[in-house]
mmCIF file of N, CA, C and O in Angstrom:
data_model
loop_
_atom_site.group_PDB
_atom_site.id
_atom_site.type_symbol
_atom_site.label_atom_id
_atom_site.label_comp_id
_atom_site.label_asym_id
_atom_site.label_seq_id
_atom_site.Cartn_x
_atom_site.Cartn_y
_atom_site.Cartn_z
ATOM 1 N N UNK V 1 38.910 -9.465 -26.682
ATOM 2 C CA UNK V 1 38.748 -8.164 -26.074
ATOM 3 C C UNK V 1 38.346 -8.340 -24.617
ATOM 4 O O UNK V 1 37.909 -9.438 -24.273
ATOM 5 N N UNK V 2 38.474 -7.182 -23.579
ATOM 6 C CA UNK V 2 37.983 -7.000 -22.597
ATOM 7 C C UNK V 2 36.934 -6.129 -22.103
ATOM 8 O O UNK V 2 36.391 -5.282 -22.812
ATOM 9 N N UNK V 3 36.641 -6.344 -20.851
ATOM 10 C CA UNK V 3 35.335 -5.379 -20.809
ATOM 11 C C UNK V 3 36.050 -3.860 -20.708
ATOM 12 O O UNK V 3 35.385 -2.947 -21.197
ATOM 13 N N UNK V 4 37.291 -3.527 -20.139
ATOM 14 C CA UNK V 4 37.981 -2.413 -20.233
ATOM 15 C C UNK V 4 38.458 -1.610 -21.832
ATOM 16 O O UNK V 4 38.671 -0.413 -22.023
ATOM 17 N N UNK V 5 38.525 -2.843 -22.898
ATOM 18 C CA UNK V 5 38.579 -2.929 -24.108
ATOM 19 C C UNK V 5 37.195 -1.896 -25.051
ATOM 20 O O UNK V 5 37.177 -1.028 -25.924
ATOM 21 N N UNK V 6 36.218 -2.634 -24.237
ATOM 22 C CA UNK V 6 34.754 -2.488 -24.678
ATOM 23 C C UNK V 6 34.340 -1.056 -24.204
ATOM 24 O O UNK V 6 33.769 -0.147 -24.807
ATOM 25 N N UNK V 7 34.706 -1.129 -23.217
ATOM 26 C CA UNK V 7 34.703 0.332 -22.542
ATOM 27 C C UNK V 7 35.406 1.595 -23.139
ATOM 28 O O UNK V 7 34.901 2.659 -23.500
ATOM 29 N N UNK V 8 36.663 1.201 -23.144
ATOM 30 C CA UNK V 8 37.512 2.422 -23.919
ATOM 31 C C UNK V 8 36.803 2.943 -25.758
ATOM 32 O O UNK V 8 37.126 3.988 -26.322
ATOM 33 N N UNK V 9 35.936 1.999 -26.279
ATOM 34 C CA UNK V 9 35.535 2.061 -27.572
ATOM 35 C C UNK V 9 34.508 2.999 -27.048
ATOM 36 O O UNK V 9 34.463 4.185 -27.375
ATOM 37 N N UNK V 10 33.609 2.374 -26.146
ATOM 38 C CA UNK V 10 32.057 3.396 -25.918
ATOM 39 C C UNK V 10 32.499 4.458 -25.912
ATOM 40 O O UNK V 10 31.959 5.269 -26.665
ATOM 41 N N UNK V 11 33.701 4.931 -25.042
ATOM 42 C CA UNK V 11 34.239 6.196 -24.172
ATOM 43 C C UNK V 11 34.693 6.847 -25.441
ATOM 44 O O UNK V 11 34.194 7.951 -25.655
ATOM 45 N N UNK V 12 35.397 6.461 -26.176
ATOM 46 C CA UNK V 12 36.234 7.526 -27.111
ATOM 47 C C UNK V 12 35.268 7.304 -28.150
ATOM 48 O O UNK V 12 35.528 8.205 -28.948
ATOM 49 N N UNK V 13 34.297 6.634 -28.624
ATOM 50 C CA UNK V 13 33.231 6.837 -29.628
ATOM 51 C C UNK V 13 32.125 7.535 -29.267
ATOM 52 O O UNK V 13 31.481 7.990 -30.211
ATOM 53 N N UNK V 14 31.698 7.762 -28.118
ATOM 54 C CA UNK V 14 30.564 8.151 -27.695
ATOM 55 C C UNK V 14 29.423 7.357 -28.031
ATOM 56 O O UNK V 14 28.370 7.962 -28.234
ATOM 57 N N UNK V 15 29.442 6.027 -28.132
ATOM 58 C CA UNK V 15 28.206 5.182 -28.262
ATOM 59 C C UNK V 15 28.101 4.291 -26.945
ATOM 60 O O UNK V 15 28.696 4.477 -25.884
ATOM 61 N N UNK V 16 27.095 3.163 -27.305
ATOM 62 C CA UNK V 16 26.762 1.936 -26.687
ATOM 63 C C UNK V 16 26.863 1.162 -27.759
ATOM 64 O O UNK V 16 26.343 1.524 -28.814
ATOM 65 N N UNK V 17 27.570 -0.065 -27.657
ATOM 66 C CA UNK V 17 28.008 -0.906 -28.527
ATOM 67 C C UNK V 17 26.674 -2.158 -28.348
ATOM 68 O O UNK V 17 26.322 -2.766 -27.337
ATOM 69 N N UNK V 18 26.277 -2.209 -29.417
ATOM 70 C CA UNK V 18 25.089 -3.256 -29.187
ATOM 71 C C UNK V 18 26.017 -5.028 -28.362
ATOM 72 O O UNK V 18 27.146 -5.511 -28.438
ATOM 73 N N UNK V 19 24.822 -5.386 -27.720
ATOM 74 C CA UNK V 19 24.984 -6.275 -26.553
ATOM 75 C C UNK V 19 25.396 -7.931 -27.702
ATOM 76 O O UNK V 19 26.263 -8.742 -27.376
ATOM 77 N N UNK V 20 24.705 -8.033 -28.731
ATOM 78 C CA UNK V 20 25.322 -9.367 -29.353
ATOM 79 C C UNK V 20 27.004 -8.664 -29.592
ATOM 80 O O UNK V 20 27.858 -9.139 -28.843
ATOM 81 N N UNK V 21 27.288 -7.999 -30.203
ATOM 82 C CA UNK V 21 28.209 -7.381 -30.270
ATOM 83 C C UNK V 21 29.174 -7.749 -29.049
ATOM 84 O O UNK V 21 29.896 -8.735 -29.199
ATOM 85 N N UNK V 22 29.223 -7.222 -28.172
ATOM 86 C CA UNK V 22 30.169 -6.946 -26.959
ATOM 87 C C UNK V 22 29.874 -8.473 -26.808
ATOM 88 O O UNK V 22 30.995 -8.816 -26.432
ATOM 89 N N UNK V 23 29.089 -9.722 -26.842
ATOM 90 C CA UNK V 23 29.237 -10.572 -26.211
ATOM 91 C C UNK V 23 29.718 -11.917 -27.177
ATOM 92 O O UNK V 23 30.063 -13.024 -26.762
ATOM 93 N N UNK V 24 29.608 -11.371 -28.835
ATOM 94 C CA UNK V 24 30.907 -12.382 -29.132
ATOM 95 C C UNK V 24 32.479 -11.478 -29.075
ATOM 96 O O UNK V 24 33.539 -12.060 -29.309
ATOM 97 N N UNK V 25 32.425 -10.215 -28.781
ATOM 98 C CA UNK V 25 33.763 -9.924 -28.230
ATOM 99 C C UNK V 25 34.663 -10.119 -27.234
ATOM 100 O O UNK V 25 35.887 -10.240 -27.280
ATOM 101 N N UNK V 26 33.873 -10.133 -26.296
ATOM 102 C CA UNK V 26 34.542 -10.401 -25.039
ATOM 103 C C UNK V 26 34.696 -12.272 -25.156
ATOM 104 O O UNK V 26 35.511 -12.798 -24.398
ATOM 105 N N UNK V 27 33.875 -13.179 -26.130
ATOM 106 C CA UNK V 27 34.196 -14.617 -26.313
ATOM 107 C C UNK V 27 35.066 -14.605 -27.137
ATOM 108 O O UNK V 27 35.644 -15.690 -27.198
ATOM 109 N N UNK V 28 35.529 -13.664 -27.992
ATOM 110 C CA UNK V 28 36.802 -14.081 -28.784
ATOM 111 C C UNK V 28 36.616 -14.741 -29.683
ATOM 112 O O UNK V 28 37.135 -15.817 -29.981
ATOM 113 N N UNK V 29 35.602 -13.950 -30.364
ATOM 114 C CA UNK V 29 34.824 -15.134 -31.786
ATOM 115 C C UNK V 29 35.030 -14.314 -32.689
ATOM 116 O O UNK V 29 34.038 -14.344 -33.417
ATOM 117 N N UNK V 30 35.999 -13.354 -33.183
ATOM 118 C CA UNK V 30 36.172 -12.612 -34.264
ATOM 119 C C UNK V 30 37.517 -12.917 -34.683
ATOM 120 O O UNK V 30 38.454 -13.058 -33.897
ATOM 121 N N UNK V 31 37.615 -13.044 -36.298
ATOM 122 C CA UNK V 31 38.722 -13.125 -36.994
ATOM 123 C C UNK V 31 39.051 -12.425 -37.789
ATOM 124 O O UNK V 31 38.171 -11.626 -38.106
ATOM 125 N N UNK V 32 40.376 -12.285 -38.540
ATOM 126 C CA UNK V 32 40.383 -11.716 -39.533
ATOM 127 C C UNK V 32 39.680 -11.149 -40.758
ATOM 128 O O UNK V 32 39.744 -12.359 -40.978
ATOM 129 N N UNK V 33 39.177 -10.654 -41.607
ATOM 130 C CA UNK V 33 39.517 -8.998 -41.330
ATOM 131 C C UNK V 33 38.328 -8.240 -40.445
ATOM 132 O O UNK V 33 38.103 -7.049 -40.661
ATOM 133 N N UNK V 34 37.685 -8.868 -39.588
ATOM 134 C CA UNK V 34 37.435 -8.269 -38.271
ATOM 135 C C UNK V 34 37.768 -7.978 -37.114
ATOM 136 O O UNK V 34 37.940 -8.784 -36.200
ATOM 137 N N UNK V 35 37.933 -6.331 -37.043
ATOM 138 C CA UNK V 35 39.212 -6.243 -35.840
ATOM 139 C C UNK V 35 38.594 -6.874 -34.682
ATOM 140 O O UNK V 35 37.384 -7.071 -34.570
ATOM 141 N N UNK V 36 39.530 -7.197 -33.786
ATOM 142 C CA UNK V 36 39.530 -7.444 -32.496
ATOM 143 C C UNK V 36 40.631 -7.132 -31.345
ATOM 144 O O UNK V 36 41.413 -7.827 -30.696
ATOM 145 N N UNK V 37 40.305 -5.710 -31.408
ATOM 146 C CA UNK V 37 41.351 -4.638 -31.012
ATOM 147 C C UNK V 37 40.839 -4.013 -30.720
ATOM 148 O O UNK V 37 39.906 -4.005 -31.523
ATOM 149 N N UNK V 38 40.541 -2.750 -29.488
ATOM 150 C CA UNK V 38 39.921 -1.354 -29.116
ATOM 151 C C UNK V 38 40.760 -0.493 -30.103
ATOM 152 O O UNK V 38 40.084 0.086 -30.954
ATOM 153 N N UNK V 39 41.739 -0.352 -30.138
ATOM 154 C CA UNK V 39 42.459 0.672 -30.547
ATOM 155 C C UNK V 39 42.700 0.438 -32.399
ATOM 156 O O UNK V 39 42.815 1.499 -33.013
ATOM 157 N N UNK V 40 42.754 -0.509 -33.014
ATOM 158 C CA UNK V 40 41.953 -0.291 -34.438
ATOM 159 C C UNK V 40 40.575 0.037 -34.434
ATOM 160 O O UNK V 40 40.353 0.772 -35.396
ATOM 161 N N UNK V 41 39.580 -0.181 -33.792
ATOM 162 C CA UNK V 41 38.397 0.121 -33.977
ATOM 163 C C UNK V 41 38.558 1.600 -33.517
ATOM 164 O O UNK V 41 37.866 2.440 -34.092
ATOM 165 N N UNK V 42 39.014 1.810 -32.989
ATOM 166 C CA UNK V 42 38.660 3.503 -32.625
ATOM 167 C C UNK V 42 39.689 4.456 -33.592
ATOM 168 O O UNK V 42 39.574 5.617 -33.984
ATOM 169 N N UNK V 43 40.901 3.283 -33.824
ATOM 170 C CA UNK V 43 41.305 4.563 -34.837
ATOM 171 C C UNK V 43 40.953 4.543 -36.224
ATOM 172 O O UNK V 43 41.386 5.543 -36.797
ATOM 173 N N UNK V 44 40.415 3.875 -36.855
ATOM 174 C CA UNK V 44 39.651 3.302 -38.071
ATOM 175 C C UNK V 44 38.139 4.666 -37.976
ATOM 176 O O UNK V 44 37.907 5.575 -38.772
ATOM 177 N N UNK V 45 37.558 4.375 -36.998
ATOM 178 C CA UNK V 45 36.376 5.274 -36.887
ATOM 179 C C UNK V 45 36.604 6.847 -36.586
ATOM 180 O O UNK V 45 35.813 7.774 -36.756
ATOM 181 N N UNK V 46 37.957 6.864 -36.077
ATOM 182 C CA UNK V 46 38.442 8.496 -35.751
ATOM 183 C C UNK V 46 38.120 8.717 -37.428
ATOM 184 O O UNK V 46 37.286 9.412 -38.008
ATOM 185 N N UNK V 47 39.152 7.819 -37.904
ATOM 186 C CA UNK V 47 39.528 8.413 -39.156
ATOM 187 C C UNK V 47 38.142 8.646 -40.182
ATOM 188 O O UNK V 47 38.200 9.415 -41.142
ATOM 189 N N UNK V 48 37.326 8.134 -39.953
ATOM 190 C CA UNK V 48 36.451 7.774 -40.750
ATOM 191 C C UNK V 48 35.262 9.202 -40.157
ATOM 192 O O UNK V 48 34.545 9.774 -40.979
ATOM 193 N N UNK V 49 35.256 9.360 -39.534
ATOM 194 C CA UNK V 49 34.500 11.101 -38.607
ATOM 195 C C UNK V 49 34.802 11.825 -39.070
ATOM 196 O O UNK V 49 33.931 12.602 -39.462
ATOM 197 N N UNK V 50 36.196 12.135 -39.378
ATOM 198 C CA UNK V 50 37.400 13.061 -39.858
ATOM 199 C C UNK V 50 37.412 13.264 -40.965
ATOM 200 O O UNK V 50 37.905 14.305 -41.399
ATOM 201 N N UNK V 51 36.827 12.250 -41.834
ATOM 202 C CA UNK V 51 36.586 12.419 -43.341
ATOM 203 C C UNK V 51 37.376 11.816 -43.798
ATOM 204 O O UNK V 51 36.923 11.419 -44.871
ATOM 205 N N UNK V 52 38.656 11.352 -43.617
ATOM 206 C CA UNK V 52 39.463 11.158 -44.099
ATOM 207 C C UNK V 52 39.574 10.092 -45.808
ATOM 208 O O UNK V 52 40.309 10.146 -46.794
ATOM 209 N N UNK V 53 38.515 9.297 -45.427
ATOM 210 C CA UNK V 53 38.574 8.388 -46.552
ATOM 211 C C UNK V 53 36.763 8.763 -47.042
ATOM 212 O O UNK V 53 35.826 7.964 -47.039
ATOM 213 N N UNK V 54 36.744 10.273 -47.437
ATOM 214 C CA UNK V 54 35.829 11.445 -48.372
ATOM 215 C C UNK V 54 34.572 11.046 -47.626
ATOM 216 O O UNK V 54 33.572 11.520 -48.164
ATOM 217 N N UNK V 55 34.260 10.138 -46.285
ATOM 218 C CA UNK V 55 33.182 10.209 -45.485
ATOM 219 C C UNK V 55 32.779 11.412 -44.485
ATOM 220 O O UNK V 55 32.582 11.379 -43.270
ATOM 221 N N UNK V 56 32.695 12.975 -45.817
ATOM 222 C CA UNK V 56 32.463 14.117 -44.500
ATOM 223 C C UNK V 56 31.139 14.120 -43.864
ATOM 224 O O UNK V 56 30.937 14.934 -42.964
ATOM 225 N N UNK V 57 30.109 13.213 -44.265
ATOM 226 C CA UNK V 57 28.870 13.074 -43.414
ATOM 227 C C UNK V 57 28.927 11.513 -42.373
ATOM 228 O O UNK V 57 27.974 11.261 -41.634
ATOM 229 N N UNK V 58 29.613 10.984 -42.416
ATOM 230 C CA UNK V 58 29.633 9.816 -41.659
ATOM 231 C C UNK V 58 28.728 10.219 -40.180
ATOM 232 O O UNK V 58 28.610 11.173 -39.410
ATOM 233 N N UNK V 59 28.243 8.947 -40.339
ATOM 234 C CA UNK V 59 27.526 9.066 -38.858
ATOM 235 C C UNK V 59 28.087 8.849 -37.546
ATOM 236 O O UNK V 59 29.070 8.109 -37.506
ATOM 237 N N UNK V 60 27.601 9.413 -36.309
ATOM 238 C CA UNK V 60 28.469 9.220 -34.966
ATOM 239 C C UNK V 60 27.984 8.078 -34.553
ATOM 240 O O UNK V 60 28.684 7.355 -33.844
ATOM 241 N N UNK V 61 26.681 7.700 -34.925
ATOM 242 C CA UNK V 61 26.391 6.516 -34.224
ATOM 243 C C UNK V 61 26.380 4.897 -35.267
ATOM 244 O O UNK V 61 25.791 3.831 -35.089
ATOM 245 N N UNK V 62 27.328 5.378 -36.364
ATOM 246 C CA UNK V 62 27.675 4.049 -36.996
ATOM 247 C C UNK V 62 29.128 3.953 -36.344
ATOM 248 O O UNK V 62 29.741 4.954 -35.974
ATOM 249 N N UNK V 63 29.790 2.203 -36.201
ATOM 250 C CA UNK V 63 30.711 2.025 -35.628
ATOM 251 C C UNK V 63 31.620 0.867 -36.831
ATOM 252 O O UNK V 63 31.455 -0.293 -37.206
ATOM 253 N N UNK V 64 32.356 1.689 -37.040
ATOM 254 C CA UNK V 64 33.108 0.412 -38.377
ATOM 255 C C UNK V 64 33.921 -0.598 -37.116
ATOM 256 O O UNK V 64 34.529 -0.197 -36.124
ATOM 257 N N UNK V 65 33.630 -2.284 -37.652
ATOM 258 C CA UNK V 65 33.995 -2.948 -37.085
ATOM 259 C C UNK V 65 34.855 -4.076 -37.585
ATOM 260 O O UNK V 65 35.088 -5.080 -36.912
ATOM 261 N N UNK V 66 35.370 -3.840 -38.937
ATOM 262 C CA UNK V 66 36.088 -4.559 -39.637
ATOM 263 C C UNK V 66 35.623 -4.358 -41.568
ATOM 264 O O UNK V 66 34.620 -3.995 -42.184
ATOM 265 N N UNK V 67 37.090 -4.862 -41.950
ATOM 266 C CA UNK V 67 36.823 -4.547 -43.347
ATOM 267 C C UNK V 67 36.345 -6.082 -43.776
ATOM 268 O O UNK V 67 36.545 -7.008 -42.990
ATOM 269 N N UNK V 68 35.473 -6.386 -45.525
ATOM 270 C CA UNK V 68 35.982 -7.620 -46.355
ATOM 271 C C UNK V 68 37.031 -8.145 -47.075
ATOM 272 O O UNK V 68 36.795 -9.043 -47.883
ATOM 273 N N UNK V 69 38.646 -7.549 -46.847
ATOM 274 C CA UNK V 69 38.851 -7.472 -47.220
ATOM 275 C C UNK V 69 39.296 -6.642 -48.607
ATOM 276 O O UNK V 69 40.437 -6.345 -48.961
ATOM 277 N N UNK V 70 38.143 -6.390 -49.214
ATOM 278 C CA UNK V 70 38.452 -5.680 -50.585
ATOM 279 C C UNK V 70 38.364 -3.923 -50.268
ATOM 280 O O UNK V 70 38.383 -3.459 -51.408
ATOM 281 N N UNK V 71 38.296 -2.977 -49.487
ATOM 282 C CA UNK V 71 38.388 -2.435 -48.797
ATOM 283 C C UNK V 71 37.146 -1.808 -48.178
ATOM 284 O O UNK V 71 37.235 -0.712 -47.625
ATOM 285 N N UNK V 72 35.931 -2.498 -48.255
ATOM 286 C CA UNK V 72 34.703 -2.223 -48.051
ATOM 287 C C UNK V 72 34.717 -2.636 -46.589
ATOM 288 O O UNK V 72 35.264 -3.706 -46.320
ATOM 289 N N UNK V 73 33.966 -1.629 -45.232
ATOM 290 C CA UNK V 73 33.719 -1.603 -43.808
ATOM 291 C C UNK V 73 32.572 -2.444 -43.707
ATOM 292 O O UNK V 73 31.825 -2.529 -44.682
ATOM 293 N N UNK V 74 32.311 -3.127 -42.581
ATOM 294 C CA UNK V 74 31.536 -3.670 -41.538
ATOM 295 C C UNK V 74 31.127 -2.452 -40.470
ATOM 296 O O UNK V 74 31.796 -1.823 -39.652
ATOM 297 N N UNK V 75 29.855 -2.415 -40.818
ATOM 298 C CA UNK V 75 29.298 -1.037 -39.400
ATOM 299 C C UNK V 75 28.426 -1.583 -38.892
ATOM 300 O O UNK V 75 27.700 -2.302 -39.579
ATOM 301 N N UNK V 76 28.204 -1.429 -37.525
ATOM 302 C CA UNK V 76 27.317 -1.120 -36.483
ATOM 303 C C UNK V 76 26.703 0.123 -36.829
ATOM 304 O O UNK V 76 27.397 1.071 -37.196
ATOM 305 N N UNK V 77 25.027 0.223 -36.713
ATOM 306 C CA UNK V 77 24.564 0.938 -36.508
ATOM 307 C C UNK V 77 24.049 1.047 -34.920
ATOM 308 O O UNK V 77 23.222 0.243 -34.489
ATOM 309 N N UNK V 78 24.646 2.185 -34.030
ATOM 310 C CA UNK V 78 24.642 2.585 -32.365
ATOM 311 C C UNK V 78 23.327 2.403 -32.655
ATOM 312 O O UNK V 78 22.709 1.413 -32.265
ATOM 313 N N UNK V 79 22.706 3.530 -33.497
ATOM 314 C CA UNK V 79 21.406 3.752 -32.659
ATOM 315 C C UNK V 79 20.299 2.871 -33.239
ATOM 316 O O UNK V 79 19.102 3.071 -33.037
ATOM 317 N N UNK V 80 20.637 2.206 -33.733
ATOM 318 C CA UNK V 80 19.999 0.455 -33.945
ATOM 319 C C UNK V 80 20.039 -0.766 -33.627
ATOM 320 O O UNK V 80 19.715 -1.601 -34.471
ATOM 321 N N UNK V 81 20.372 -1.089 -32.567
ATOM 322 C CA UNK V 81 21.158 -1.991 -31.835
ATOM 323 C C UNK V 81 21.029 -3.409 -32.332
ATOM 324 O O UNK V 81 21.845 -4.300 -32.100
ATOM 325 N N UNK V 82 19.767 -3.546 -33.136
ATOM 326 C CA UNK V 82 19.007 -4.918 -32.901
ATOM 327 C C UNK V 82 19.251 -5.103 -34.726
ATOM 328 O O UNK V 82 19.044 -6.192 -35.262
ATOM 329 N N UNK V 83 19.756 -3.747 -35.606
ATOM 330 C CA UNK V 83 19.560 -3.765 -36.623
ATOM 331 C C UNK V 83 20.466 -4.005 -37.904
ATOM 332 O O UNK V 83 20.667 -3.389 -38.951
ATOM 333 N N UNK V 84 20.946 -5.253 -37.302
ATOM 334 C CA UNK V 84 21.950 -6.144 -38.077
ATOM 335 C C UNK V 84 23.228 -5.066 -38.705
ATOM 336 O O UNK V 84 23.331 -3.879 -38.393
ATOM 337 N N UNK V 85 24.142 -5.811 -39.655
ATOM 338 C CA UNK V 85 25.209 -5.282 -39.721
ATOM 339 C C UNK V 85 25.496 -4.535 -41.248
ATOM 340 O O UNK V 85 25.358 -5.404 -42.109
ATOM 341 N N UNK V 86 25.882 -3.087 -41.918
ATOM 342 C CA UNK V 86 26.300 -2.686 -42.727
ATOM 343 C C UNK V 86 27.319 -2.976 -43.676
ATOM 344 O O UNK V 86 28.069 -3.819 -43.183
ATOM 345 N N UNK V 87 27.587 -2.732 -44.530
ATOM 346 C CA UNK V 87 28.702 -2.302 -45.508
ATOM 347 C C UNK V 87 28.607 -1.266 -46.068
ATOM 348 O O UNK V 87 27.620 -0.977 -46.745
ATOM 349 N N UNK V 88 29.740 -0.404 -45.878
ATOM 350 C CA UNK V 88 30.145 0.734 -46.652
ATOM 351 C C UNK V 88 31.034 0.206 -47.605
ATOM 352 O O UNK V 88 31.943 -0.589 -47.367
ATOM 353 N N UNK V 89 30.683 0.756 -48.861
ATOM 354 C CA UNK V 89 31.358 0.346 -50.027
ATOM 355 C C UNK V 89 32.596 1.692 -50.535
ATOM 356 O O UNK V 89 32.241 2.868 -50.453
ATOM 357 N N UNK V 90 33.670 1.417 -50.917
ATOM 358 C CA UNK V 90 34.589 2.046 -50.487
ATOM 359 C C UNK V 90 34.577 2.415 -52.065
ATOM 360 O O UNK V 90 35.739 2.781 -52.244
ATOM 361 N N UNK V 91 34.177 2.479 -52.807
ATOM 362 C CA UNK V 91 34.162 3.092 -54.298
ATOM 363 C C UNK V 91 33.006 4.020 -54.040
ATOM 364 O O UNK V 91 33.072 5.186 -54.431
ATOM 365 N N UNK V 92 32.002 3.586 -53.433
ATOM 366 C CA UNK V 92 30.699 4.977 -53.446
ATOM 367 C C UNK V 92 30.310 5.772 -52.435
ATOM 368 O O UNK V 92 29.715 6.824 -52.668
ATOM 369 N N UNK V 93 30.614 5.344 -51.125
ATOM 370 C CA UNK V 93 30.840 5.601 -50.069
ATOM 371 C C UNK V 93 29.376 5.059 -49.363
ATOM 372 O O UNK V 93 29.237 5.166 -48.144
ATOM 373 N N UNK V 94 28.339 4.494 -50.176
ATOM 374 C CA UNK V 94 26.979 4.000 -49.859
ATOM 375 C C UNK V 94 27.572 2.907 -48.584
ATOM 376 O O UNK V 94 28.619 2.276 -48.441
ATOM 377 N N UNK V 95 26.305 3.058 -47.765
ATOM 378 C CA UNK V 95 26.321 2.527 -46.480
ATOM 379 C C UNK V 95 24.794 1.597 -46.441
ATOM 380 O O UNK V 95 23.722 2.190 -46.320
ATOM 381 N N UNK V 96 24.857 0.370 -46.538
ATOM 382 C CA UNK V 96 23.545 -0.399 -46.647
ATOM 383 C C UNK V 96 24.039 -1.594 -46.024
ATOM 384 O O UNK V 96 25.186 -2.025 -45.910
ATOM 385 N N UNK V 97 22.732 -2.116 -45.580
ATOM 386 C CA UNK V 97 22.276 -3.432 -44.808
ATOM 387 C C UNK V 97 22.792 -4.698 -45.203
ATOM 388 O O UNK V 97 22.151 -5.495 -45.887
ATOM 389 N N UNK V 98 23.752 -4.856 -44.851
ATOM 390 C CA UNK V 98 24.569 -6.262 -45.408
ATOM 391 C C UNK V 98 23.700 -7.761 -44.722
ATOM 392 O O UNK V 98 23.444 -8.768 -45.383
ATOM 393 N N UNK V 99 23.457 -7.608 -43.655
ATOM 394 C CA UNK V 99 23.555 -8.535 -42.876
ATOM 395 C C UNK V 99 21.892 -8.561 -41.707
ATOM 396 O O UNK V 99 22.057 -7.824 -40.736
ATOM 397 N N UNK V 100 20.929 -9.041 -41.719
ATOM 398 C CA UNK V 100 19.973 -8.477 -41.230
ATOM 399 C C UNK V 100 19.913 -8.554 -39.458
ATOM 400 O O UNK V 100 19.035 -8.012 -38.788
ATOM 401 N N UNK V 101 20.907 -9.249 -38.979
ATOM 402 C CA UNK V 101 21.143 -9.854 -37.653
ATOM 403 C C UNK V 101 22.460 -9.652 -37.665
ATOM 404 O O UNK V 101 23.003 -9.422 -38.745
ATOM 405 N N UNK V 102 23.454 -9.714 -36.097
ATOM 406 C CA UNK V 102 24.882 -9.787 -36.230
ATOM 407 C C UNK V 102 24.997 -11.554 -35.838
ATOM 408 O O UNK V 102 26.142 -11.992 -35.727
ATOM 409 N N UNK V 103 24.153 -12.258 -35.692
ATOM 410 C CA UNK V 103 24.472 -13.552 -35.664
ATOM 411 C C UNK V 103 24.495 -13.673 -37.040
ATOM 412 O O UNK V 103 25.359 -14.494 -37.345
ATOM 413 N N UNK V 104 23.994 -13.272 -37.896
ATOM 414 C CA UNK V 104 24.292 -14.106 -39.072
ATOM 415 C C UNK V 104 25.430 -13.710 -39.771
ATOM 416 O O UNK V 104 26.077 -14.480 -40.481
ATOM 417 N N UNK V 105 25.731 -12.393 -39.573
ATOM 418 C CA UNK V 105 27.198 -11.789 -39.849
ATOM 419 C C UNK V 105 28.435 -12.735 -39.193
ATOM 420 O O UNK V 105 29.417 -13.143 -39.814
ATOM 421 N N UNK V 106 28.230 -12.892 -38.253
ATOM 422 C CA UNK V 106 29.351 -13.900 -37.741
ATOM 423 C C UNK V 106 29.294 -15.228 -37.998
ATOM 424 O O UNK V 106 30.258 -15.912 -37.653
ATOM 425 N N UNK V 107 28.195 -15.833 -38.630
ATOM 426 C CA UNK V 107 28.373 -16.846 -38.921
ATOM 427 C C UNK V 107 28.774 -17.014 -40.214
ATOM 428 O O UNK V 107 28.883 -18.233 -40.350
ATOM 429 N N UNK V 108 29.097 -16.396 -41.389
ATOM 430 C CA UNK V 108 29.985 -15.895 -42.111
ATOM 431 C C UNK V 108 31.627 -15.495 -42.180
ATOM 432 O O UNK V 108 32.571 -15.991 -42.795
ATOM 433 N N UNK V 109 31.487 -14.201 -41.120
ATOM 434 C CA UNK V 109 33.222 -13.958 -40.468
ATOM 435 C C UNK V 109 33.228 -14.143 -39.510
ATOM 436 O O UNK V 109 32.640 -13.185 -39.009
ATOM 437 N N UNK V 110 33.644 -15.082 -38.433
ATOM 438 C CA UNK V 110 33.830 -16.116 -37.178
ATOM 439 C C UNK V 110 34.315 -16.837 -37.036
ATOM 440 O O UNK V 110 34.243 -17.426 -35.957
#
């Protein structure tokens, strides 16, 4: 990603993307099934605002940042910056603390 990349996500999400975040992005340390794309991440999270996949309370300041595969999300919580990484589970729609740091999340998917 780029910092214009990084930018277009803040802009059309209305957040601040936590700083470990943006700085293994812009190093290019994300793989599969973690996007590394502005434009999946923003249209993944449109959709996900929108309700579309039965999330009509989703939060503005969670940021889905890739699936596990099995169709369960990776979120950022915005207004937690420091407060490691989520999973939304795609059978209950529960949103809990996967990961207590995003270094340790990536040292997992990385």
């Amino acid at each position: 990603m780029t910092p214009d990349d990084i930018a277009d996500i803040e802009a059309q999400l209305g957040v601040v993307l936590p700083k470990a975040y943006v700085q293994a992005a812009l190093a290019d340390r994300f793989a599969d099934p973690v996007h590394d794309d502005a434009q999946s991440i923003i249209a993944i999270n449109s959709a996900f605002r929108a309700g579309e996949f039965g999330d009509e309370n989703w939060s503005s300041k969670l940021v889905a940042i890739g699936h596990d595969g099995g169709g369960n999300y990776f979120c950022l919580d915005t207004g937690a910056p420091d407060g490691g990484v989520y999973l939304r589970d795609h059978e209950t729609l529960e949103v809990a603390k996967e990961y207590e740091s995003f270094d340790e999340f990536l040292a997992q998917w990385a």
